Structure formats: structure tokens, C-alpha cells
mmCIF file of C-alpha atoms and ligand atoms in Angstrom:
data_model
loop_
_atom_site.group_PDB
_atom_site.id
_atom_site.type_symbol
_atom_site.label_atom_id
_atom_site.label_comp_id
_atom_site.label_asym_id
_atom_site.label_seq_id
_atom_site.Cartn_x
_atom_site.Cartn_y
_atom_site.Cartn_z
ATOM 1 C CA MET P 1 -12.383 -9.686 -8.363
ATOM 2 C CA GLY P 2 -9.564 -7.423 -7.226
ATOM 3 C CA ILE P 3 -5.800 -7.645 -7.593
ATOM 4 C CA LYS P 4 -4.037 -10.999 -7.649
ATOM 5 C CA VAL P 5 -0.260 -11.196 -7.460
ATOM 6 C CA ASP P 6 0.725 -14.652 -8.618
ATOM 7 C CA ASN P 7 4.273 -15.718 -7.729
ATOM 8 C CA VAL P 8 5.849 -12.463 -8.911
ATOM 9 C CA SER P 9 9.610 -11.917 -9.016
ATOM 10 C CA PHE P 10 11.495 -8.941 -10.411
ATOM 11 C CA THR P 11 15.175 -8.079 -10.765
ATOM 12 C CA TYR P 12 16.547 -4.643 -11.684
ATOM 13 C CA ALA P 13 19.496 -4.401 -14.094
ATOM 14 C CA LYS P 14 19.477 -8.133 -14.727
ATOM 15 C CA ASN P 15 22.744 -9.649 -15.968
ATOM 16 C CA THR P 16 24.722 -6.523 -15.140
ATOM 17 C CA PRO P 17 27.075 -5.901 -12.194
ATOM 18 C CA PHE P 18 24.228 -3.793 -10.661
ATOM 19 C CA GLN P 19 21.728 -6.667 -10.672
ATOM 20 C CA LYS P 20 19.299 -6.387 -7.748
ATOM 21 C CA GLN P 21 16.393 -8.711 -7.033
ATOM 22 C CA ALA P 22 13.637 -6.473 -5.659
ATOM 23 C CA LEU P 23 10.755 -8.989 -5.463
ATOM 24 C CA LYS P 24 10.900 -12.703 -4.710
ATOM 25 C CA ASN P 25 7.951 -14.987 -5.443
ATOM 26 C CA ILE P 26 5.292 -12.638 -4.102
ATOM 27 C CA GLU P 27 1.800 -14.089 -3.638
ATOM 28 C CA LEU P 28 -1.030 -11.749 -2.671
ATOM 29 C CA GLU P 29 -4.773 -11.407 -3.147
ATOM 30 C CA ILE P 30 -6.500 -8.096 -2.625
ATOM 31 C CA GLN P 31 -10.287 -8.193 -2.707
ATOM 32 C CA ASN P 32 -12.436 -5.303 -3.899
ATOM 33 C CA GLY P 33 -13.189 -2.793 -1.153
ATOM 34 C CA GLU P 34 -10.247 -3.751 1.072
ATOM 35 C CA LEU P 35 -7.664 -1.405 2.540
ATOM 36 C CA TRP P 36 -4.086 -2.704 2.562
ATOM 37 C CA LEU P 37 -1.014 -1.157 4.136
ATOM 38 C CA PHE P 38 2.313 -2.050 2.508
ATOM 39 C CA ILE P 39 4.961 -1.843 5.176
ATOM 40 C CA GLY P 40 8.692 -2.382 5.031
ATOM 41 C CA HIS P 41 12.021 -0.754 5.504
ATOM 42 C CA THR P 42 13.295 1.512 2.768
ATOM 43 C CA GLY P 43 14.388 -0.607 -0.202
ATOM 44 C CA SER P 44 12.209 -3.577 0.795
ATOM 45 C CA GLY P 45 10.343 -3.609 -2.549
ATOM 46 C CA LYS P 46 7.079 -1.715 -1.865
ATOM 47 C CA SER P 47 7.343 0.715 -4.789
ATOM 48 C CA THR P 48 8.495 -2.030 -7.142
ATOM 49 C CA LEU P 49 5.451 -4.131 -6.258
ATOM 50 C CA ILE P 50 3.112 -1.146 -6.699
ATOM 51 C CA ASN P 51 4.618 -0.414 -10.106
ATOM 52 C CA THR P 52 3.805 -3.921 -11.307
ATOM 53 C CA PHE P 53 0.075 -3.263 -10.777
ATOM 54 C CA ASN P 54 -0.306 -1.074 -13.853
ATOM 55 C CA GLY P 55 2.431 -2.597 -15.960
ATOM 56 C CA LEU P 56 5.046 0.099 -15.310
ATOM 57 C CA ILE P 57 7.252 -2.794 -14.222
ATOM 58 C CA PHE P 58 6.737 -6.122 -15.908
ATOM 59 C CA PRO P 59 7.234 -9.154 -13.644
ATOM 60 C CA GLU P 60 9.942 -11.381 -15.105
ATOM 61 C CA GLU P 61 8.298 -14.335 -13.377
ATOM 62 C CA GLY P 62 4.679 -14.752 -12.348
ATOM 63 C CA ASP P 63 1.759 -12.538 -13.271
ATOM 64 C CA ILE P 64 -0.574 -9.828 -12.014
ATOM 65 C CA TYR P 65 -4.331 -10.078 -12.527
ATOM 66 C CA ILE P 66 -6.520 -6.990 -12.303
ATOM 67 C CA ASP P 67 -10.159 -8.083 -12.026
ATOM 68 C CA ASP P 68 -9.079 -11.447 -13.451
ATOM 69 C CA VAL P 69 -7.291 -9.914 -16.470
ATOM 70 C CA SER P 70 -3.582 -10.679 -16.763
ATOM 71 C CA ILE P 71 -1.348 -7.649 -17.366
ATOM 72 C CA LYS P 72 0.636 -9.940 -19.667
ATOM 73 C CA ASP P 73 -2.404 -10.651 -21.857
ATOM 74 C CA LYS P 74 -1.366 -9.179 -25.220
ATOM 75 C CA LYS P 75 -4.952 -9.250 -26.495
ATOM 76 C CA LYS P 76 -5.976 -6.688 -23.832
ATOM 77 C CA ASP P 77 -5.304 -2.971 -24.088
ATOM 78 C CA ILE P 78 -3.044 -2.024 -21.145
ATOM 79 C CA ARG P 79 -4.856 1.351 -21.047
ATOM 80 C CA GLU P 80 -8.064 -0.434 -19.996
ATOM 81 C CA ILE P 81 -6.157 -1.847 -17.024
ATOM 82 C CA ARG P 82 -4.460 1.484 -16.245
ATOM 83 C CA LYS P 83 -7.853 3.191 -16.246
ATOM 84 C CA LYS P 84 -8.831 1.059 -13.250
ATOM 85 C CA ILE P 85 -5.662 1.811 -11.273
ATOM 86 C CA GLY P 86 -4.774 5.196 -9.835
ATOM 87 C CA ILE P 87 -1.284 5.478 -8.411
ATOM 88 C CA ILE P 88 -0.291 8.537 -6.434
ATOM 89 C CA PHE P 89 3.477 8.392 -6.578
ATOM 90 C CA GLN P 90 5.985 9.748 -4.098
ATOM 91 C CA TYR P 91 6.401 13.475 -4.839
ATOM 92 C CA PRO P 92 3.676 13.421 -7.539
ATOM 93 C CA GLU P 93 3.797 17.215 -7.868
ATOM 94 C CA THR P 94 6.852 16.856 -10.097
ATOM 95 C CA GLN P 95 4.475 15.599 -12.813
ATOM 96 C CA PHE P 96 2.440 18.810 -13.314
ATOM 97 C CA PHE P 97 2.629 20.296 -16.768
ATOM 98 C CA LEU P 98 -0.572 22.283 -17.426
ATOM 99 C CA PRO P 99 -1.195 26.001 -16.711
ATOM 100 C CA THR P 100 -4.144 25.633 -14.280
ATOM 101 C CA VAL P 101 -5.205 23.236 -11.546
ATOM 102 C CA ASN P 102 -8.498 22.573 -13.342
ATOM 103 C CA GLU P 103 -6.687 21.576 -16.530
ATOM 104 C CA GLU P 104 -4.546 19.173 -14.490
ATOM 105 C CA PHE P 105 -7.777 17.632 -13.140
ATOM 106 C CA GLU P 106 -9.319 17.374 -16.610
ATOM 107 C CA TYR P 107 -6.286 15.809 -18.247
ATOM 108 C CA ALA P 108 -6.551 12.162 -17.132
ATOM 109 C CA PRO P 109 -10.325 11.814 -17.719
ATOM 110 C CA LYS P 110 -9.810 13.153 -21.256
ATOM 111 C CA ASN P 111 -6.919 10.787 -21.795
ATOM 112 C CA PHE P 112 -8.922 7.779 -20.586
ATOM 113 C CA ASN P 113 -12.119 8.873 -22.309
ATOM 114 C CA VAL P 114 -13.995 9.221 -19.023
ATOM 115 C CA GLU P 115 -16.408 12.052 -18.293
ATOM 116 C CA TYR P 116 -14.881 14.716 -16.025
ATOM 117 C CA ASN P 117 -17.097 15.415 -13.013
ATOM 118 C CA LEU P 118 -16.495 18.918 -11.672
ATOM 119 C CA GLU P 119 -18.956 18.492 -8.788
ATOM 120 C CA LYS P 120 -17.119 15.402 -7.539
ATOM 121 C CA THR P 121 -13.834 17.257 -7.922
ATOM 122 C CA LYS P 122 -15.195 20.019 -5.699
ATOM 123 C CA GLU P 123 -16.228 17.417 -3.111
ATOM 124 C CA TYR P 124 -12.655 16.108 -3.104
ATOM 125 C CA MET P 125 -11.359 19.675 -2.758
ATOM 126 C CA ASP P 126 -13.617 20.125 0.278
ATOM 127 C CA ILE P 127 -12.395 16.893 1.884
ATOM 128 C CA LEU P 128 -8.792 18.031 1.391
ATOM 129 C CA SER P 129 -9.576 21.649 2.406
ATOM 130 C CA LEU P 130 -8.486 23.038 -0.951
ATOM 131 C CA PRO P 131 -10.499 26.186 -1.799
ATOM 132 C CA HIS P 132 -12.526 26.002 -5.019
ATOM 133 C CA ASN P 133 -10.916 29.165 -6.403
ATOM 134 C CA TYR P 134 -7.673 27.165 -6.666
ATOM 135 C CA LEU P 135 -9.128 25.622 -9.837
ATOM 136 C CA GLU P 136 -7.957 28.687 -11.777
ATOM 137 C CA ARG P 137 -4.532 28.874 -10.162
ATOM 138 C CA SER P 138 -1.258 27.632 -11.573
ATOM 139 C CA PRO P 139 -0.269 24.272 -10.012
ATOM 140 C CA PHE P 140 3.328 25.475 -9.973
ATOM 141 C CA ASN P 141 2.688 28.369 -7.572
ATOM 142 C CA LEU P 142 1.263 26.381 -4.655
ATOM 143 C CA SER P 143 2.762 25.224 -1.364
ATOM 144 C CA GLY P 144 4.131 21.663 -1.204
ATOM 145 C CA GLY P 145 1.044 20.457 0.719
ATOM 146 C CA GLU P 146 -1.364 22.096 -1.743
ATOM 147 C CA MET P 147 0.530 20.549 -4.662
ATOM 148 C CA ARG P 148 0.167 17.115 -3.062
ATOM 149 C CA LYS P 149 -3.589 17.683 -2.722
ATOM 150 C CA VAL P 150 -3.844 18.671 -6.390
ATOM 151 C CA ALA P 151 -1.827 15.598 -7.378
ATOM 152 C CA ILE P 152 -4.181 13.339 -5.381
ATOM 153 C CA ILE P 153 -7.307 14.824 -6.978
ATOM 154 C CA SER P 154 -5.696 14.558 -10.449
ATOM 155 C CA VAL P 155 -5.600 10.797 -9.953
ATOM 156 C CA LEU P 156 -9.086 10.585 -8.415
ATOM 157 C CA SER P 157 -10.528 12.619 -11.302
ATOM 158 C CA TYR P 158 -10.770 9.613 -13.610
ATOM 159 C CA ASP P 159 -12.483 7.582 -10.872
ATOM 160 C CA PRO P 160 -10.187 4.530 -10.739
ATOM 161 C CA ASP P 161 -11.427 1.484 -8.787
ATOM 162 C CA PHE P 162 -8.051 0.757 -7.195
ATOM 163 C CA ILE P 163 -6.253 3.665 -5.573
ATOM 164 C CA ILE P 164 -2.662 3.282 -4.524
ATOM 165 C CA PHE P 165 -0.751 5.818 -2.474
ATOM 166 C CA ASP P 166 3.022 5.424 -2.416
ATOM 167 C CA GLU P 167 4.122 7.161 0.810
ATOM 168 C CA PRO P 168 1.353 9.769 0.592
ATOM 169 C CA THR P 169 2.443 11.865 3.543
ATOM 170 C CA VAL P 170 6.205 12.201 3.029
ATOM 171 C CA GLY P 171 7.239 15.785 3.739
ATOM 172 C CA LEU P 172 3.739 16.947 4.753
ATOM 173 C CA ASP P 173 2.893 18.867 7.906
ATOM 174 C CA TYR P 174 0.480 17.487 10.522
ATOM 175 C CA LYS P 175 -2.638 19.264 9.220
ATOM 176 C CA THR P 176 -2.089 18.261 5.604
ATOM 177 C CA ARG P 177 -1.293 14.706 6.650
ATOM 178 C CA LYS P 178 -4.598 14.595 8.553
ATOM 179 C CA SER P 179 -6.530 15.758 5.502
ATOM 180 C CA VAL P 180 -4.902 13.050 3.356
ATOM 181 C CA PHE P 181 -5.957 10.430 5.918
ATOM 182 C CA LYS P 182 -9.484 11.879 5.897
ATOM 183 C CA MET P 183 -9.515 11.381 2.132
ATOM 184 C CA VAL P 184 -8.351 7.773 2.478
ATOM 185 C CA LYS P 185 -11.165 7.079 4.953
ATOM 186 C CA GLU P 186 -13.729 8.746 2.689
ATOM 187 C CA LEU P 187 -12.571 6.677 -0.301
ATOM 188 C CA LYS P 188 -12.791 3.526 1.807
ATOM 189 C CA ASN P 189 -16.376 4.463 2.766
ATOM 190 C CA ARG P 190 -17.150 4.932 -0.932
ATOM 191 C CA GLY P 191 -16.105 1.322 -1.566
ATOM 192 C CA LYS P 192 -12.783 1.931 -3.277
ATOM 193 C CA THR P 193 -9.977 -0.604 -2.997
ATOM 194 C CA LEU P 194 -7.012 1.118 -1.375
ATOM 195 C CA ILE P 195 -3.337 0.365 -0.959
ATOM 196 C CA LEU P 196 -1.002 2.592 1.014
ATOM 197 C CA ALA P 197 2.751 2.133 1.137
ATOM 198 C CA THR P 198 3.427 3.870 4.417
ATOM 199 C CA HIS P 199 5.309 3.907 7.698
ATOM 200 C CA TRP P 200 2.448 5.799 9.274
ATOM 201 C CA ILE P 201 -0.063 3.230 10.483
ATOM 202 C CA ASN P 202 -1.419 4.943 13.602
ATOM 203 C CA GLU P 203 -4.301 6.620 11.787
ATOM 204 C CA PHE P 204 -5.719 3.385 10.421
ATOM 205 C CA VAL P 205 -6.287 1.305 13.521
ATOM 206 C CA GLU P 206 -10.075 1.718 13.504
ATOM 207 C CA LEU P 207 -10.303 0.764 9.821
ATOM 208 C CA LYS P 208 -8.709 -2.638 10.544
ATOM 209 C CA PRO P 209 -6.661 -2.732 7.333
ATOM 210 C CA LYS P 210 -4.812 -5.748 6.041
ATOM 211 C CA VAL P 211 -1.044 -5.599 6.114
ATOM 212 C CA LEU P 212 1.712 -6.791 3.816
ATOM 213 C CA MET P 213 5.220 -6.430 5.202
ATOM 214 C CA LEU P 214 8.147 -6.838 2.825
ATOM 215 C CA LYS P 215 11.738 -7.469 3.782
ATOM 216 C CA GLY P 216 14.457 -7.588 1.119
ATOM 217 C CA GLY P 217 11.855 -8.413 -1.543
ATOM 218 C CA ASP P 218 10.313 -11.277 0.475
ATOM 219 C CA ILE P 219 7.012 -11.346 2.326
ATOM 220 C CA ALA P 220 7.814 -10.992 6.029
ATOM 221 C CA PHE P 221 4.164 -10.762 7.100
ATOM 222 C CA LYS P 222 0.794 -10.923 5.367
ATOM 223 C CA GLY P 223 -2.510 -10.772 7.176
ATOM 224 C CA GLU P 224 -4.733 -8.925 9.605
ATOM 225 C CA PHE P 225 -3.805 -5.646 11.277
ATOM 226 C CA ASP P 226 -4.264 -7.054 14.786
ATOM 227 C CA ASP P 227 -1.859 -9.925 14.112
ATOM 228 C CA PHE P 228 0.626 -7.477 12.612
ATOM 229 C CA ILE P 229 0.487 -5.108 15.546
ATOM 230 C CA SER P 230 0.920 -8.036 17.938
ATOM 231 C CA LEU P 231 4.305 -8.909 16.380
ATOM 232 C CA ASN P 232 7.460 -8.536 18.380
ATOM 233 C CA ILE P 233 8.180 -4.809 18.895
ATOM 234 C CA GLU P 234 11.691 -5.088 17.383
ATOM 235 C CA GLU P 235 10.195 -6.533 14.224
ATOM 236 C CA LEU P 236 7.856 -3.543 13.957
ATOM 237 C CA GLU P 237 10.701 -1.100 14.567
ATOM 238 C CA ASN P 238 12.885 -2.844 11.987
ATOM 239 C CA ALA P 239 10.128 -2.239 9.456
ATOM 240 C CA GLY P 240 10.212 1.485 10.324
ATOM 241 C CA ILE P 241 6.993 1.459 12.355
ATOM 242 C CA ILE P 242 6.731 3.798 15.309
ATOM 243 C CA LEU P 243 3.663 3.352 17.500
ATOM 244 C CA ASP P 244 1.971 6.418 18.955
ATOM 245 C CA LYS P 245 0.480 6.326 22.464
ATOM 246 C CA LYS P 246 -2.953 5.211 21.261
ATOM 247 C CA LEU P 247 -1.570 2.361 19.197
ATOM 248 C CA GLU P 248 0.720 1.302 22.045
ATOM 249 C CA LEU P 249 -2.305 1.052 24.359
ATOM 250 C CA TYR P 250 -4.251 -0.777 21.662
ATOM 251 C CA ARG P 251 -1.396 -3.251 21.231
ATOM 252 C CA LYS P 252 -1.140 -3.824 24.998
ATOM 253 C CA ALA P 253 -4.877 -4.512 25.252
ATOM 254 C CA LEU P 254 -4.685 -6.956 22.341
ATOM 255 C CA LEU P 255 -1.732 -8.795 23.834
ATOM 256 C CA LYS P 256 -3.736 -9.177 27.084
ATOM 257 C CA ASN P 257 -6.652 -10.426 24.990
ATOM 258 C CA GLU P 258 -8.808 -7.521 26.192
ATOM 259 C CA ILE P 259 -10.590 -7.170 22.867
ATOM 260 C CA ASP P 260 -13.418 -4.869 24.047
ATOM 261 C CA LEU P 261 -10.905 -2.461 25.548
ATOM 262 C CA ALA P 262 -8.805 -2.595 22.362
ATOM 263 C CA ASN P 263 -11.859 -1.742 20.248
ATOM 264 C CA LYS P 264 -12.737 1.155 22.569
ATOM 265 C CA ILE P 265 -9.199 2.540 22.231
ATOM 266 C CA ALA P 266 -9.366 2.156 18.443
ATOM 267 C CA SER P 267 -12.563 4.185 18.253
ATOM 268 C CA ILE P 268 -11.235 7.174 20.236
HETATM 269 N N1 LIG A 1 15.700 1.620 -11.022
HETATM 270 C C1 LIG A 1 16.368 0.813 -10.199
HETATM 271 N N2 LIG A 1 17.513 0.200 -10.576
HETATM 272 C C2 LIG A 1 18.170 -0.639 -9.748
HETATM 273 N N3 LIG A 1 17.748 -0.968 -8.506
HETATM 274 C C3 LIG A 1 16.615 -0.396 -8.086
HETATM 275 C C4 LIG A 1 15.857 0.528 -8.899
HETATM 276 N N4 LIG A 1 14.771 0.924 -8.196
HETATM 277 C C5 LIG A 1 14.831 0.293 -7.005
HETATM 278 N N5 LIG A 1 15.939 -0.500 -6.934
HETATM 279 C C6 LIG A 1 16.335 -1.351 -5.806
HETATM 280 O O1 LIG A 1 15.301 -2.315 -5.599
HETATM 281 C C7 LIG A 1 15.065 -2.500 -4.196
HETATM 282 C C8 LIG A 1 13.600 -2.222 -3.887
HETATM 283 O O2 LIG A 1 13.340 -0.833 -4.085
HETATM 284 P P1 LIG A 1 11.900 -0.169 -3.871
HETATM 285 O O3 LIG A 1 11.994 1.245 -4.373
HETATM 286 O O4 LIG A 1 10.884 -1.045 -4.444
HETATM 287 O O5 LIG A 1 11.785 -0.192 -2.281
HETATM 288 P P2 LIG A 1 10.750 0.554 -1.310
HETATM 289 O O6 LIG A 1 10.385 -0.434 -0.269
HETATM 290 O O7 LIG A 1 9.672 1.167 -2.100
HETATM 291 O O8 LIG A 1 11.656 1.698 -0.678
HETATM 292 P P3 LIG A 1 11.234 3.182 -0.150
HETATM 293 O O9 LIG A 1 10.444 2.989 1.119
HETATM 294 O O10 LIG A 1 12.565 3.836 0.088
HETATM 295 O O11 LIG A 1 10.454 3.832 -1.257
HETATM 296 C C9 LIG A 1 16.049 -1.588 -3.477
HETATM 297 O O12 LIG A 1 17.173 -2.352 -3.102
HETATM 298 C C10 LIG A 1 16.411 -0.559 -4.514
HETATM 299 O O13 LIG A 1 17.743 -0.083 -4.309
#
């Protein structure tokens, strides 16, 4: 069970002068409870792939299976699939439309016929350092970072099994970014299946995520974090990855096959 991407291809504006193939024969299996990082230069196809997972984009070739159910299966209600998948889009705060934060949180559970759990919502607010009295505030009068936190909780509020963050930290300051990473770690501990399209991999070293790297719609790398980080440094830079000091040391230890040292560095 999980997400299976079976030989998926997709082309935008097909048969027009603007035709652009964004995905080429992608094969991927994500097991329940795993954390995956989707890496790749801007325009490599990460968002397109993510949007196929809940049927926002329909693969012209191949298929996507969510817990063994094909998104092309006309006998299945696509809402049942969407209920399992929570996608936090880039700049999600543009999607607010209700007068209070609490109503934003209640909206998706109502829509999916799932019970809204205020206590769990408050736990999420604590993890993201969002004061509880924000529940009564207007989502439109918050700072950019606070809006992002509200947008994240709005998706978590219907308790999806698969949670996908598309560039979750774009435009956020250091402290807010840290709290988003704390949330990702907490969700991982709670057994959720997580996918993050991100250039920011430094925070995840100790979680040993799996990595998919796309390049021009093709798979350039698929596998374990340690194998990814051991790639040629130019390849990492071409994918937009910048290593911080800790990850540089980790990489050096791995390349020297000093696994114990690498693990110690990862746990700092
Ligand atoms: N609506 C669209 N119409 C035409 N082409 C598109 C459309 N959306 C994306 N593309 C093209 O498809 C390719 C893949 O785009 P996609 O947004 O999936 O990349 P990405 O890796 O998510 O990029 P980023 O990191 O900038 O979000 C790019 O060449 C992009 O220009």
C-alpha cells in the first residue's frame, strides 16, 4: 500500500506550438510511512508529478495507484482518493476564503465528511507555535509565515494519510522554516507518508529520507539519501542543492566510508 507511479508521462498544451513534455515515463513506488524528498531544478517536473497524485493532472500515459486504487478507475469516486491526499501547494495562503482561521480549519473536514478534531488542531498549532487565540482571527490579516502555518493546518485538519508539501518553506524566515520542519518530523513520527518538493535537504539528514531527483521530466536519481548525497557535487548543485556545514561533513564521512562518524554528525 502507498503510492505507485506506473510509467507516467504528461505533456502540457499538447498539439499546440507551446507543447511541453513535463514528465517522461516516471516509475516510482512510495510505501506507507516513508519520507521522500523530490529534488530538481526549477521546471524539472516536481509540481507536475505531485499534481498527478490527486488527479489534478491526469497522466496521458501510465497510471497512478493510491493504496492500489487507480486514479483512472471510473467506478471509484475521486473524492475518496483526494480525502487520503493532502497537498500543501506553493503559496497556499492565496486559497483562503473564510472569515476566521477556525472556519478555514473546519472547511475541509466538512467537505470530506470527516469529523473535525479541535484538540488535534490545537496540537498542530502548538507544534507550529501559532497561538490558540488565532482561531478567531481573520486569515487575511496575518503575517506571511502565520498564513503558511494556517494553510498547513487546513490540510492536516482532515487527517490525510499522504501529506505532500510543494516547496513548503519558500519565502519563510529561519524561525518559521524551523517550525515547518518540526511539523514534518512530528508527522513522520505519527506514521504519515510524506513527500516534500524542496531544495532544502539539510534538515532531513537524520530522518534518512528517500530521494527522487528529476531532470527535464526524467528521473535523474531515485533511491536512498546516502547514495544521493554521495553523488558528484556538481550534480547536486545543478539540482539546486546547497549543502550546509553539517551536511558537508556528513557527506565527507560517508565518502570515506566512516559510517559511525557520519551517523554521529547526523544526530547533532
Ligand atoms: N500550465 C502549464 N502550461 C505549460 N507548461 C507548463 C505548465 N506548468 C508547468 N509547465 C512546464 O512544465 C515543466 C515542469 O514544470 P513543473 O512546475 O512541474 O516544475 P517544478 O520542478 O515543479 O518547478 P519549480 O521548482 O519551479 O516549482 C516546466 O518546463 C514548465 O515550464
